[in-house]
Short mmCIF file of C-alpha atoms in Angstrom, two decimals:
data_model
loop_
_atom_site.label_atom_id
_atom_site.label_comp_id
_atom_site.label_asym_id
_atom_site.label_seq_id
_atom_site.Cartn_x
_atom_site.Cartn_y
_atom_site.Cartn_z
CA UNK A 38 11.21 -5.01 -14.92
CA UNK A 39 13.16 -7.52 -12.85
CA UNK A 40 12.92 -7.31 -9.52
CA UNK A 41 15.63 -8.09 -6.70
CA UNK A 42 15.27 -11.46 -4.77
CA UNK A 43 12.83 -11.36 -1.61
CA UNK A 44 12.35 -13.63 1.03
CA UNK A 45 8.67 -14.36 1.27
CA UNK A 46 8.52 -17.57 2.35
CA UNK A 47 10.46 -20.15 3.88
CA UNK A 48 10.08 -22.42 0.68
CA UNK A 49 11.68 -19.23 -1.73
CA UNK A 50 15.11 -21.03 -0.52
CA UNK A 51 16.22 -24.45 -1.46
CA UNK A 52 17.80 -26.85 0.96
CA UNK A 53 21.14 -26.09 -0.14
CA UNK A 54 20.68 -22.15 0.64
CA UNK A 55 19.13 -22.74 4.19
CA UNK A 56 22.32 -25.07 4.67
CA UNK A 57 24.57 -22.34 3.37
CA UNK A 58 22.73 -19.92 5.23
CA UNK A 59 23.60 -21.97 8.57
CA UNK A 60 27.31 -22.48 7.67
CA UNK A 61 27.47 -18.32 7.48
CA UNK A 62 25.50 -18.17 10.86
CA UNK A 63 27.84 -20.79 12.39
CA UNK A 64 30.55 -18.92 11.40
CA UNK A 65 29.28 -15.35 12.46
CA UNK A 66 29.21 -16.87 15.80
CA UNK A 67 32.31 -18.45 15.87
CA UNK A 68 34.04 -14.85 14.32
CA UNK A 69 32.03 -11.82 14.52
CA UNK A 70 34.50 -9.74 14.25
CA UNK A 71 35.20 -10.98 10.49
CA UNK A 72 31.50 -9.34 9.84
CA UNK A 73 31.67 -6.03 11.70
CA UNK A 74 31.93 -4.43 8.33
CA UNK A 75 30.50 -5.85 6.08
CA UNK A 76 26.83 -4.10 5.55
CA UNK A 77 29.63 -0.93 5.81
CA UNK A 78 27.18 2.04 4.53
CA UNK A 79 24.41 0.08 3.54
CA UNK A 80 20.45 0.61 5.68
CA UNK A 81 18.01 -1.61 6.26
CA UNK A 82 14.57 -0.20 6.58
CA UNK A 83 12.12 -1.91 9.08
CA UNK A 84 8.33 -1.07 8.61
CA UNK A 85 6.28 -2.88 11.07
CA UNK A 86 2.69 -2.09 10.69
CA UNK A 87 2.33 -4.31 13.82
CA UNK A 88 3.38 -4.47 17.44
CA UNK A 89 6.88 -6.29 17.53
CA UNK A 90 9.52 -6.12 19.99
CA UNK A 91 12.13 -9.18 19.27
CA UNK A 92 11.68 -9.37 15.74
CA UNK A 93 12.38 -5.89 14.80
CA UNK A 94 15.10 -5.97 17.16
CA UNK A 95 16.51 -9.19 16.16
CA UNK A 96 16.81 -7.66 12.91
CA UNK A 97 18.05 -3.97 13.84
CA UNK A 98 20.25 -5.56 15.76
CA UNK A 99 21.97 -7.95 13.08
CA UNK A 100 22.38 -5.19 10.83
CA UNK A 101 23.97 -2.96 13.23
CA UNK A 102 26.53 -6.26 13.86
CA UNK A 103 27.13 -6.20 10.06
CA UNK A 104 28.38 -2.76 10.64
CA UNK A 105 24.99 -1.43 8.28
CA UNK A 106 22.89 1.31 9.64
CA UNK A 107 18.75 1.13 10.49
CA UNK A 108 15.80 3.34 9.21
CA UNK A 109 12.43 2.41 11.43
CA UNK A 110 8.52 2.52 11.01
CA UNK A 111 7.68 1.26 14.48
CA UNK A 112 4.47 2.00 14.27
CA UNK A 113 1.63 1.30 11.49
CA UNK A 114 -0.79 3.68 13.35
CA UNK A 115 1.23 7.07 13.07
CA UNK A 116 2.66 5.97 9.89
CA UNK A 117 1.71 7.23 6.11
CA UNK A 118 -0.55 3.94 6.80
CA UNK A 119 -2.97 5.67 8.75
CA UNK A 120 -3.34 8.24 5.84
CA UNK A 121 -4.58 5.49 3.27
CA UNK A 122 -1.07 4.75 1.75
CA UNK A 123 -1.07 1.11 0.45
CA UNK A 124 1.85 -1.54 1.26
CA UNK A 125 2.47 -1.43 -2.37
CA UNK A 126 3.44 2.66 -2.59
CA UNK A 127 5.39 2.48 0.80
CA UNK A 128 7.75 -0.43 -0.47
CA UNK A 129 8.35 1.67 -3.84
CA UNK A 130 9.22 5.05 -1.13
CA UNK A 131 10.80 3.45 0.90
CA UNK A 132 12.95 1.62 -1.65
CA UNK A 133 14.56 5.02 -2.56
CA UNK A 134 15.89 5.21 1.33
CA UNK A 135 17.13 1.21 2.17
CA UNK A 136 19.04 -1.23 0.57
CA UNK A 137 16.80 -3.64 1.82
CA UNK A 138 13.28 -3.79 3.50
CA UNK A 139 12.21 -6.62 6.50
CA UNK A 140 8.48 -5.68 7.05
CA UNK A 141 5.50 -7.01 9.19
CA UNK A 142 2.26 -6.82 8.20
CA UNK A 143 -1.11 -7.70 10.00
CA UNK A 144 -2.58 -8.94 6.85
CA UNK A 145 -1.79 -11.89 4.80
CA UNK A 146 0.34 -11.61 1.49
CA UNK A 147 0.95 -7.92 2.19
CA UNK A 148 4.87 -8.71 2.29
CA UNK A 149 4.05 -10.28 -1.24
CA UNK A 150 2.90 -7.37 -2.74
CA UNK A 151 5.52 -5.43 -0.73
CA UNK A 152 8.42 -6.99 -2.95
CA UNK A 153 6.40 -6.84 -6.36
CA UNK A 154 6.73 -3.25 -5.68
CA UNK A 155 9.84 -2.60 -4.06
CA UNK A 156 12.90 -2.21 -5.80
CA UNK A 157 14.99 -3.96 -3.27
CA UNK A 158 15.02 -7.10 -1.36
CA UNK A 159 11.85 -7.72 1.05
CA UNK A 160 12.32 -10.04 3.53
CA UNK A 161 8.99 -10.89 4.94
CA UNK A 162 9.34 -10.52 8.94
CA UNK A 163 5.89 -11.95 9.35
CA UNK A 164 2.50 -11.24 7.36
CA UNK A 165 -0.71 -12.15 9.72
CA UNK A 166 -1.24 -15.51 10.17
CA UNK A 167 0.63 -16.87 7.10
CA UNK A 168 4.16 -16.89 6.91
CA UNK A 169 7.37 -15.93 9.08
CA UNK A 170 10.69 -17.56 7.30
CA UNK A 171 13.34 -15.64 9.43
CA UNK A 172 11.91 -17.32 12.54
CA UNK A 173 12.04 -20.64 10.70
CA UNK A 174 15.44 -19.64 9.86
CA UNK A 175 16.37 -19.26 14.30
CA UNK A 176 13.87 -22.71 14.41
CA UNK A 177 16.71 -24.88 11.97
CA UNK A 178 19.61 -23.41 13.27
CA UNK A 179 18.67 -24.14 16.59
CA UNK A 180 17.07 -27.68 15.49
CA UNK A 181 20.56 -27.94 13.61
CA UNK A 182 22.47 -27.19 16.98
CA UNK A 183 20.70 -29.14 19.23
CA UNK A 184 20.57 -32.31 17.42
CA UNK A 185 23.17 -31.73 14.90
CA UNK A 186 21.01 -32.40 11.86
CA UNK A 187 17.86 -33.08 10.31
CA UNK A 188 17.01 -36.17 9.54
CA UNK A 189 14.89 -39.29 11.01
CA UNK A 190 13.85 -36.97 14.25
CA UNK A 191 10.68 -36.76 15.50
CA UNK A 192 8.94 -33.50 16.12
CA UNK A 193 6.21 -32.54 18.38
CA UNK A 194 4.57 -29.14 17.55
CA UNK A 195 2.14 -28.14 19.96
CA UNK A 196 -0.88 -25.34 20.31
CA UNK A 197 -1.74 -23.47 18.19
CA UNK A 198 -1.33 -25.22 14.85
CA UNK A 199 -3.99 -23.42 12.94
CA UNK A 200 -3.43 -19.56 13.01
CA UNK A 201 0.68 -20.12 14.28
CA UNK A 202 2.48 -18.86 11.30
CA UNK A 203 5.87 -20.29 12.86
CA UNK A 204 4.30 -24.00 12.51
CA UNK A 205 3.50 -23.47 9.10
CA UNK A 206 7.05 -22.02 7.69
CA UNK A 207 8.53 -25.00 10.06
CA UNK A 208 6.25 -28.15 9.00
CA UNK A 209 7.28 -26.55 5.31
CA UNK A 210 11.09 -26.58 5.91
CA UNK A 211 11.18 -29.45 7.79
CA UNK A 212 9.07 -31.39 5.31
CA UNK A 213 12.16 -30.99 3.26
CA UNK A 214 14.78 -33.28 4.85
CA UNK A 215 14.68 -37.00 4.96
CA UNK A 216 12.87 -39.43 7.34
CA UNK A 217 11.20 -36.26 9.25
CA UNK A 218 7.99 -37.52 11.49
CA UNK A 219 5.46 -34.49 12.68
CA UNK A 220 3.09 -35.57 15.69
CA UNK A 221 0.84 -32.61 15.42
CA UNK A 222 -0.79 -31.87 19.53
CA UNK A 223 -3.23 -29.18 19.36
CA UNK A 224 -7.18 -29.17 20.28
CA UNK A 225 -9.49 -29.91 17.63
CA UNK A 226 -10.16 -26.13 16.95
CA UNK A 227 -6.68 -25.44 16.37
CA UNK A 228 -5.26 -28.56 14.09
CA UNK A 229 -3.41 -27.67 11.17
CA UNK A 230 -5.06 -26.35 8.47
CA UNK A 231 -6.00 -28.85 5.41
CA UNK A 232 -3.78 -26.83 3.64
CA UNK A 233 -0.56 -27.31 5.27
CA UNK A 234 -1.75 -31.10 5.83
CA UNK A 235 -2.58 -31.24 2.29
CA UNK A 236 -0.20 -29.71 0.16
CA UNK A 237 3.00 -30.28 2.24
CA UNK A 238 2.70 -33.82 4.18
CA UNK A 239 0.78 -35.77 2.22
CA UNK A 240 1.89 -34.57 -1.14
CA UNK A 241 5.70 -35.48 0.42
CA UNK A 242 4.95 -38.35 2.05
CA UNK A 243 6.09 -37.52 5.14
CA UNK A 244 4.68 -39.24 8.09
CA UNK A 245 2.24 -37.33 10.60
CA UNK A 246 -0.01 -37.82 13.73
CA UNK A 247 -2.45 -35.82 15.27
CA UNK A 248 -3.41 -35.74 19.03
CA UNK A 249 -4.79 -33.49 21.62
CA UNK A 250 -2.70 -35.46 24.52
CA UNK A 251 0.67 -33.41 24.77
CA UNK A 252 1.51 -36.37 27.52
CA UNK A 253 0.91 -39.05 25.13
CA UNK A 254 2.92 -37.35 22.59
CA UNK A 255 6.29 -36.26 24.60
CA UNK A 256 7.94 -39.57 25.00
CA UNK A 257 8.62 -40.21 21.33
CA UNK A 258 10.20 -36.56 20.18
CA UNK A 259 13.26 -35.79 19.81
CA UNK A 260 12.04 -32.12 19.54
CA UNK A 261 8.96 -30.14 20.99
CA UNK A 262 8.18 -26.93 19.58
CA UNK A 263 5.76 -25.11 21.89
CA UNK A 264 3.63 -22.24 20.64
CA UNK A 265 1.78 -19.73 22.21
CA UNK A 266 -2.23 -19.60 21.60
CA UNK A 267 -2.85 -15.72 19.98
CA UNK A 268 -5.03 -13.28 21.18
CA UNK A 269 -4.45 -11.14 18.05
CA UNK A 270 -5.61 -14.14 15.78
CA UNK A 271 -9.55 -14.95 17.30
CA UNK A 272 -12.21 -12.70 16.28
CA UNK A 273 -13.99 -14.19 19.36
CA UNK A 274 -12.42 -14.01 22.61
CA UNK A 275 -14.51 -16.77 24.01
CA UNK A 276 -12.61 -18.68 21.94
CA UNK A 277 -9.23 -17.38 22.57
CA UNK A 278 -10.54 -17.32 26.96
CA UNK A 279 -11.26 -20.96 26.28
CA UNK A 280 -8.39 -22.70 24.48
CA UNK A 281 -5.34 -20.17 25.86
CA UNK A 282 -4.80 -22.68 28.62
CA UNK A 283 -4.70 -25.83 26.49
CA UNK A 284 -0.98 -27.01 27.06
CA UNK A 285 0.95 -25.77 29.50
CA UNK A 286 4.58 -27.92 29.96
CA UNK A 287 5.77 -28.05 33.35
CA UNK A 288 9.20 -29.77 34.93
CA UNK A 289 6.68 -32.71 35.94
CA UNK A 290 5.40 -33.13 32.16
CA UNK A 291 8.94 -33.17 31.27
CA UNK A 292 9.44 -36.74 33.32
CA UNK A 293 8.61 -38.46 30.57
CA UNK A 294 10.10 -36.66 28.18
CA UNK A 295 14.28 -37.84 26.11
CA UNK A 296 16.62 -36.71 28.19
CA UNK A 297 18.30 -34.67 24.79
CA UNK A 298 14.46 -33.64 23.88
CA UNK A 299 14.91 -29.79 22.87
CA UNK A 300 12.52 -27.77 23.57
CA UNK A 301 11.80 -24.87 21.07
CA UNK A 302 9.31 -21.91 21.12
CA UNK A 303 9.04 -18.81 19.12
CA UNK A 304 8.23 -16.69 21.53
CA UNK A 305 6.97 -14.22 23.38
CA UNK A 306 5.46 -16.89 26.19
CA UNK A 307 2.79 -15.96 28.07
CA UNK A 308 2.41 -19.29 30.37
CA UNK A 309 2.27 -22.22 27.90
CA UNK A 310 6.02 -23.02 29.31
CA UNK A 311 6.20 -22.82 32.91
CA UNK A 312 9.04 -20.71 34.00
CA UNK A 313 10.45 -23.81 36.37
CA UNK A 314 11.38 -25.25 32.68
CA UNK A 315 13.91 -22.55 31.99
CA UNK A 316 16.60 -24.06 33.92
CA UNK A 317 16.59 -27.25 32.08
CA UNK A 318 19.36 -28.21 29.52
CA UNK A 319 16.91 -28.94 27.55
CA UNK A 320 15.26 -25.42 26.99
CA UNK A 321 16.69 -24.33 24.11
CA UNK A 322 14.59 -21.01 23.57
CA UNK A 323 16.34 -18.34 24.27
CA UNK A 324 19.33 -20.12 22.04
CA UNK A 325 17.03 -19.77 19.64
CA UNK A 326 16.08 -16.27 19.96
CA UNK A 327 19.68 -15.68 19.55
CA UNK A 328 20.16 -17.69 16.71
CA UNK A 329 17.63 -15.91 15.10
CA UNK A 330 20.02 -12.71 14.98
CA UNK A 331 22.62 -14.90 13.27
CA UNK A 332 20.41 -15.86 10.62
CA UNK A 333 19.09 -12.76 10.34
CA UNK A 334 22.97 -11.56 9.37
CA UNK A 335 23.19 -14.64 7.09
CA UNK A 336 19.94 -13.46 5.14
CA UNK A 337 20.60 -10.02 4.70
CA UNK A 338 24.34 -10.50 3.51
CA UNK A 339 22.87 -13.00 1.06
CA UNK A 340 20.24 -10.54 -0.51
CA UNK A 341 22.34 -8.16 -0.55
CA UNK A 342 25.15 -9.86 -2.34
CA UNK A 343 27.12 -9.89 0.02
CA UNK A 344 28.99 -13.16 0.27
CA UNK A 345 26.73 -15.41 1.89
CA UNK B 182 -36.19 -27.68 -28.10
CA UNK B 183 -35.09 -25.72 -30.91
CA UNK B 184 -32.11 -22.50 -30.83
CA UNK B 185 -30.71 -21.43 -34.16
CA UNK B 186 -27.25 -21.78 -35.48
CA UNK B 187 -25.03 -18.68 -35.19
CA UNK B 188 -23.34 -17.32 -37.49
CA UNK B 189 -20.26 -15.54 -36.03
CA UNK B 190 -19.69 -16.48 -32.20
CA UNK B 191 -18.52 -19.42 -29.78
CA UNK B 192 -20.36 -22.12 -28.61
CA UNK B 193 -19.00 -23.88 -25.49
CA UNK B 194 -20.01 -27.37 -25.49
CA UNK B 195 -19.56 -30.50 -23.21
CA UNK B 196 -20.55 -28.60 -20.36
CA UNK B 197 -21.01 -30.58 -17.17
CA UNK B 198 -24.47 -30.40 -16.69
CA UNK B 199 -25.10 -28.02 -13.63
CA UNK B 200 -21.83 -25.71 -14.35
CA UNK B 201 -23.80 -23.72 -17.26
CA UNK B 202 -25.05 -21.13 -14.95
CA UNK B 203 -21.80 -20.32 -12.70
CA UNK B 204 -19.71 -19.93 -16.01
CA UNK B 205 -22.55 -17.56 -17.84
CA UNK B 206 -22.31 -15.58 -14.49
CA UNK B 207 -18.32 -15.55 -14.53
CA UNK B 208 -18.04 -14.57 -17.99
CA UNK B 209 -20.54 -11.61 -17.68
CA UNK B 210 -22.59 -13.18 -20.26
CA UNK B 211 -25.57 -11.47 -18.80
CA UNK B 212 -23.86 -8.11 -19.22
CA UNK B 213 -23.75 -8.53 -22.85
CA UNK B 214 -26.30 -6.55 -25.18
CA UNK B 215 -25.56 -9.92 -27.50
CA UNK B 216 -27.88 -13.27 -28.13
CA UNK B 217 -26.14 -15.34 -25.53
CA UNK B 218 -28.65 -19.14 -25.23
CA UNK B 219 -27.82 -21.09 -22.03
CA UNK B 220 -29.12 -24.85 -22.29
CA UNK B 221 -29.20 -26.84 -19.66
CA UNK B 222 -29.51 -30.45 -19.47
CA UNK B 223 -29.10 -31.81 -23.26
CA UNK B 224 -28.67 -35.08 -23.66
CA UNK B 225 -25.36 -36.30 -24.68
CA UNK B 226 -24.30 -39.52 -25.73
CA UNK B 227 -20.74 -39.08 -24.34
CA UNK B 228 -21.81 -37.64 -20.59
CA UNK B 229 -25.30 -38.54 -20.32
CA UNK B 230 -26.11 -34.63 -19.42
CA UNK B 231 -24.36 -31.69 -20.48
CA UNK B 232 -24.95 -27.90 -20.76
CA UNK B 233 -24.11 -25.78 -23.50
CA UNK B 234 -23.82 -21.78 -23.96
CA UNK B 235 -23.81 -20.29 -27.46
CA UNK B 236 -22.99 -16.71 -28.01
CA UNK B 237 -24.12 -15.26 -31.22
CA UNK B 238 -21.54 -12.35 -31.97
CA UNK B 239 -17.68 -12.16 -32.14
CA UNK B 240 -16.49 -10.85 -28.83
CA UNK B 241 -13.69 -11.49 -26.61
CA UNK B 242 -13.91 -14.60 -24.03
CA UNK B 243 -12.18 -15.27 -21.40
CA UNK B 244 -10.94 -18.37 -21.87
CA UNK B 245 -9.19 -19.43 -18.46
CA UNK B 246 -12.83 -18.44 -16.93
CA UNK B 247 -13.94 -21.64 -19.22
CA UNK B 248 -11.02 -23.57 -18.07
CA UNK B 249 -11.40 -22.81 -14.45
CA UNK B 250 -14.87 -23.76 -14.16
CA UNK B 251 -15.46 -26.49 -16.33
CA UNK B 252 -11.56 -28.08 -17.86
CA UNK B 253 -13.41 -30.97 -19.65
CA UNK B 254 -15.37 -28.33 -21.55
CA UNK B 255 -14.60 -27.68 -25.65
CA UNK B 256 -14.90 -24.38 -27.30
CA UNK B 257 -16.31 -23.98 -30.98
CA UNK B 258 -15.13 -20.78 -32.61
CA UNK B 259 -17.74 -20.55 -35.70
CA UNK B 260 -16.99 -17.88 -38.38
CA UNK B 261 -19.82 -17.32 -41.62
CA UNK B 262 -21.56 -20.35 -40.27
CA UNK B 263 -18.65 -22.89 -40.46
CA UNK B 264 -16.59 -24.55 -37.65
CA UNK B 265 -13.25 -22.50 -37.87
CA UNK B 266 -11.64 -23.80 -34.36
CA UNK B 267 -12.33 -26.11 -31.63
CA UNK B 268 -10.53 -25.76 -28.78
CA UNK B 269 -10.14 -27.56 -25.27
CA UNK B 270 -8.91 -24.55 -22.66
CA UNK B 271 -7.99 -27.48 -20.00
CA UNK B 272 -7.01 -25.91 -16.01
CA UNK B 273 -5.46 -22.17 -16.09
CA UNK B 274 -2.48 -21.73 -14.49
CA UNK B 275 -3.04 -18.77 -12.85
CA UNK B 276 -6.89 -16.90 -12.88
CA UNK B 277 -6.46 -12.91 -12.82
CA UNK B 278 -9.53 -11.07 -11.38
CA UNK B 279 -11.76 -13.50 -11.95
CA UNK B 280 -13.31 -14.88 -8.80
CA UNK B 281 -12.04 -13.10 -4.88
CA UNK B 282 -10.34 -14.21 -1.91
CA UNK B 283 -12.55 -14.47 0.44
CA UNK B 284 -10.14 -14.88 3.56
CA UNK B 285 -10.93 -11.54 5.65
CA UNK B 286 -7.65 -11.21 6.89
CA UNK B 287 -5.90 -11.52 3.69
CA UNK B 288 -4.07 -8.11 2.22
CA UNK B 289 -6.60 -8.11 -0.88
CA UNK B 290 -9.57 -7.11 1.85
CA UNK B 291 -7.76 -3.92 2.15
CA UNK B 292 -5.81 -3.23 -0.32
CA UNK B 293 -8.86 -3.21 -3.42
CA UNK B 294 -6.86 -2.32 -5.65
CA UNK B 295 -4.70 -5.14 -6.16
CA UNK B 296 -5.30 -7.79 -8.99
CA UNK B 297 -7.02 -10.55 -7.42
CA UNK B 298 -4.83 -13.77 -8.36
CA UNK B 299 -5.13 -17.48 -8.07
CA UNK B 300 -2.92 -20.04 -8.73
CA UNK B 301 -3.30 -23.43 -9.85
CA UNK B 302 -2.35 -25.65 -6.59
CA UNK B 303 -3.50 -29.09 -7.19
CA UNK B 304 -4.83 -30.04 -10.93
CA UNK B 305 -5.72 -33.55 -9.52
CA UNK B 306 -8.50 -31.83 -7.11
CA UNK B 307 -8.70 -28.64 -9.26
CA UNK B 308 -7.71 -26.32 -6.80
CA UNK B 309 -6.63 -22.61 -6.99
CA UNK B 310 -4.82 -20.74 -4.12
CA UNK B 311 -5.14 -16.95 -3.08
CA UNK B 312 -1.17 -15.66 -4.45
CA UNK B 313 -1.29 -13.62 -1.31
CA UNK B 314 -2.70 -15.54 1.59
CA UNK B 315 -2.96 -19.11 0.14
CA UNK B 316 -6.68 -19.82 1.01
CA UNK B 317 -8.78 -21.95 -1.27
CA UNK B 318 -11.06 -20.81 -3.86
CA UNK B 319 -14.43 -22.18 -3.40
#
């Protein structure tokens, strides 16, 4: 049986989808009212089996501005979850109820196995450590924005490199457009995994640094993405105690910094930006937490058919 | 050292020498109530060393185990005493339930009853990725 198209990963669209994807979001923004209707009587079911607040709303909240309605598991802990139900039975119930399913998962692959079940789209809204495309989708809109393209920029991701799912999905994407540099500033416990390294940089070529000096680093980038160190990710929290603090960027680290740098990160912060940065043009994260909505609306029309 | 010919069976041959004993464990040979001979260390002309498995009795193989854990190695499929097939398996594609993810936080941990897949990620390094969570085998 042939299942509907889910969105697992960042790399399940091609370049020319993203960019179609970010023509639609452009153009929700520019006239929303031409897409108050159009998820008319369709529901979008979001089953978070763990603690989100922007994410779930991002998404409840772009299909509510598509004129769609929203079915919720908020909670993996007083869900059929906590009565042994696997991911795999839930997506095939809850399949008879939505159109289309955005779940997060605490474990990795479980959105994977979500969408071999489920008999409508899956779009993965985060699974552990691993992946999280519809924040990569807010990351390259906002990139897109900012700097009005892709190509030949350098980008600065810093923190948590090893366990932050965002990074991944973003070095992947990224990876994708021409003359892209990565300098990579995280502490030695926290580098990129081989992996990533491996199988998406040096496979494509694409030029990379690493460095544990975030001051260094901030003078060459046309864009820093800032990530926050997770608690949720250490199974020791003398290791999560110890490297929480590792970069924190402050108006005086900015000094040295482009004066068009953008400044990205996922968030929630906890203190790795220093509120004093807010007010800078060049803070560009809570433009990107909105453009996350808008690509959000782009996705969902798309797997649904619906014109984007 | 002397082991007989079989008759009806497979004999997997051009073994690298020290993978004999991780592919008789991955194909269950141990399980079997079968002749099974495991040789380790023949001289070959071609690879110096080599290890070699013969299985005296018809029975399914899992051939992308083979491939998996040794691609160079051939397989001899004898019927009434004479050579009827000889086969090179070369790197699976994708191995189902045949070795585990062993990343604790991927969904497979939890959810046991889900096929355990691999895929074929790099056939330069011959490496296989977790489907789910995308750690390497080991």
């Amino acid at each position: 049986m042939s299942r509907p198209r889910s969105v697992i990963d960042i790399l399940d669209l091609s370049t020319d989808e993203l960019d179609a994807l970010m023509r639609v979001a452009e153009d929700i923004i520019a006239y929303p009212d031409k897409y108050a209707e159009v998820c008319h009587g369709k529901k979008l079911a979001t089953l978070f089996f763990e603690p989100s607040t922007r994410t779930r709303m991002s998404f409840e909240a772009a299909m509510y501005e598509l004129g769609g309605h929203v079915i919720s598991m908020t909670d993996g802990a007083s869900s059929s979850a906590s009565k042994g139900e696997s991911v795999s039975d839930t997506a095939k119930i809850v399949s008879c109820y939505a159109d289309i399913i955005a779940m997060r998962h605490p474990k990795e692959g479980a959105a994977l196995v979500a969408a071999q079940s489920a008999t409508v789209p899956v779009v993965n809204a985060g699974d552990g450590g691993h992946c999280h495309p519809t924040q990569t989708l807010a990351d390259l809109l906002t990139i897109y924005r900012e700097k009005g393209g892709f190509s030949n920029l350098t980008v600065g991701l810093c923190g948590d490199l090893k366990f932050g799912r965002t990074v991944h999905s973003l070095v992947g994407a990224l990876s994708r457009y021409e003359g892209i540099k990565f300098i990579l500033i995280s502490p030695e416990e926290l580098r990129l995994p081989d992996y990533v390294k491996n199988d998406v940089l040096d496979r494509g070529g694409i030029q990379y640094a690493e460095t544990s000096s975030l001051d260094d680093a901030i003078g060459s980038l046309d864009v820093l993405y800032m990530t926050r160190v997770q608690r949720e990710r250490f199974f020791n929290e003398e290791d999560y105690l110890r490297l929480k603090d590792s970069y924190i960027l402050t108006p005086d680290k900015l000094r040295g910094a482009k004066s068009d740098m953008a400044i990205l990160h996922p968030l929630p912060r906890v203190n790795e930006i220093s509120v004093a940065v807010d007010d800078d043009p060049r803070a560009c994260y809570f433009r990107q937490a909105a453009n996350g909505k808008y690509m959000r609306m782009a996705l969902i029309m798309m797997l649904l058919g619906l014109g984007a | 050292m002397n082991i007989d010919s079989i008759r009806d069976g497979i004999v997997i041959d051009h073994i690298t020498a020290g993978c004999g004993m991780k592919l008789y464990e991955l194909l269950g040979l141990d399980k079997l109530d079968v002749s099974v001979a495991l040789i380790r260390n023949v001289t070959s002309r071609k690879m110096g060393k080599k290890d070699i498995i013969k299985i005296d009795a018809d029975i399914p193989v899992n051939f992308d185990v083979i491939g998996y854990v040794d691609p160079s190695a051939t397989v001899n499929i004898i019927k009434n005493g004479e050579l009827l097939k000889k086969l090179t398996i070369g790197m699976p594609e994708r191995l189902t339930n045949v070795i585990r993810c062993r990343n604790p936080r991927c969904i497979t941990t939890t959810e046991q009853e889900l096929d355990q897949v691999f895929r074929l990620s790099d056939r330069d390094r011959q490496e296989y990725r977790c489907i789910y969570c995308d750690t390497k085998a080991n």
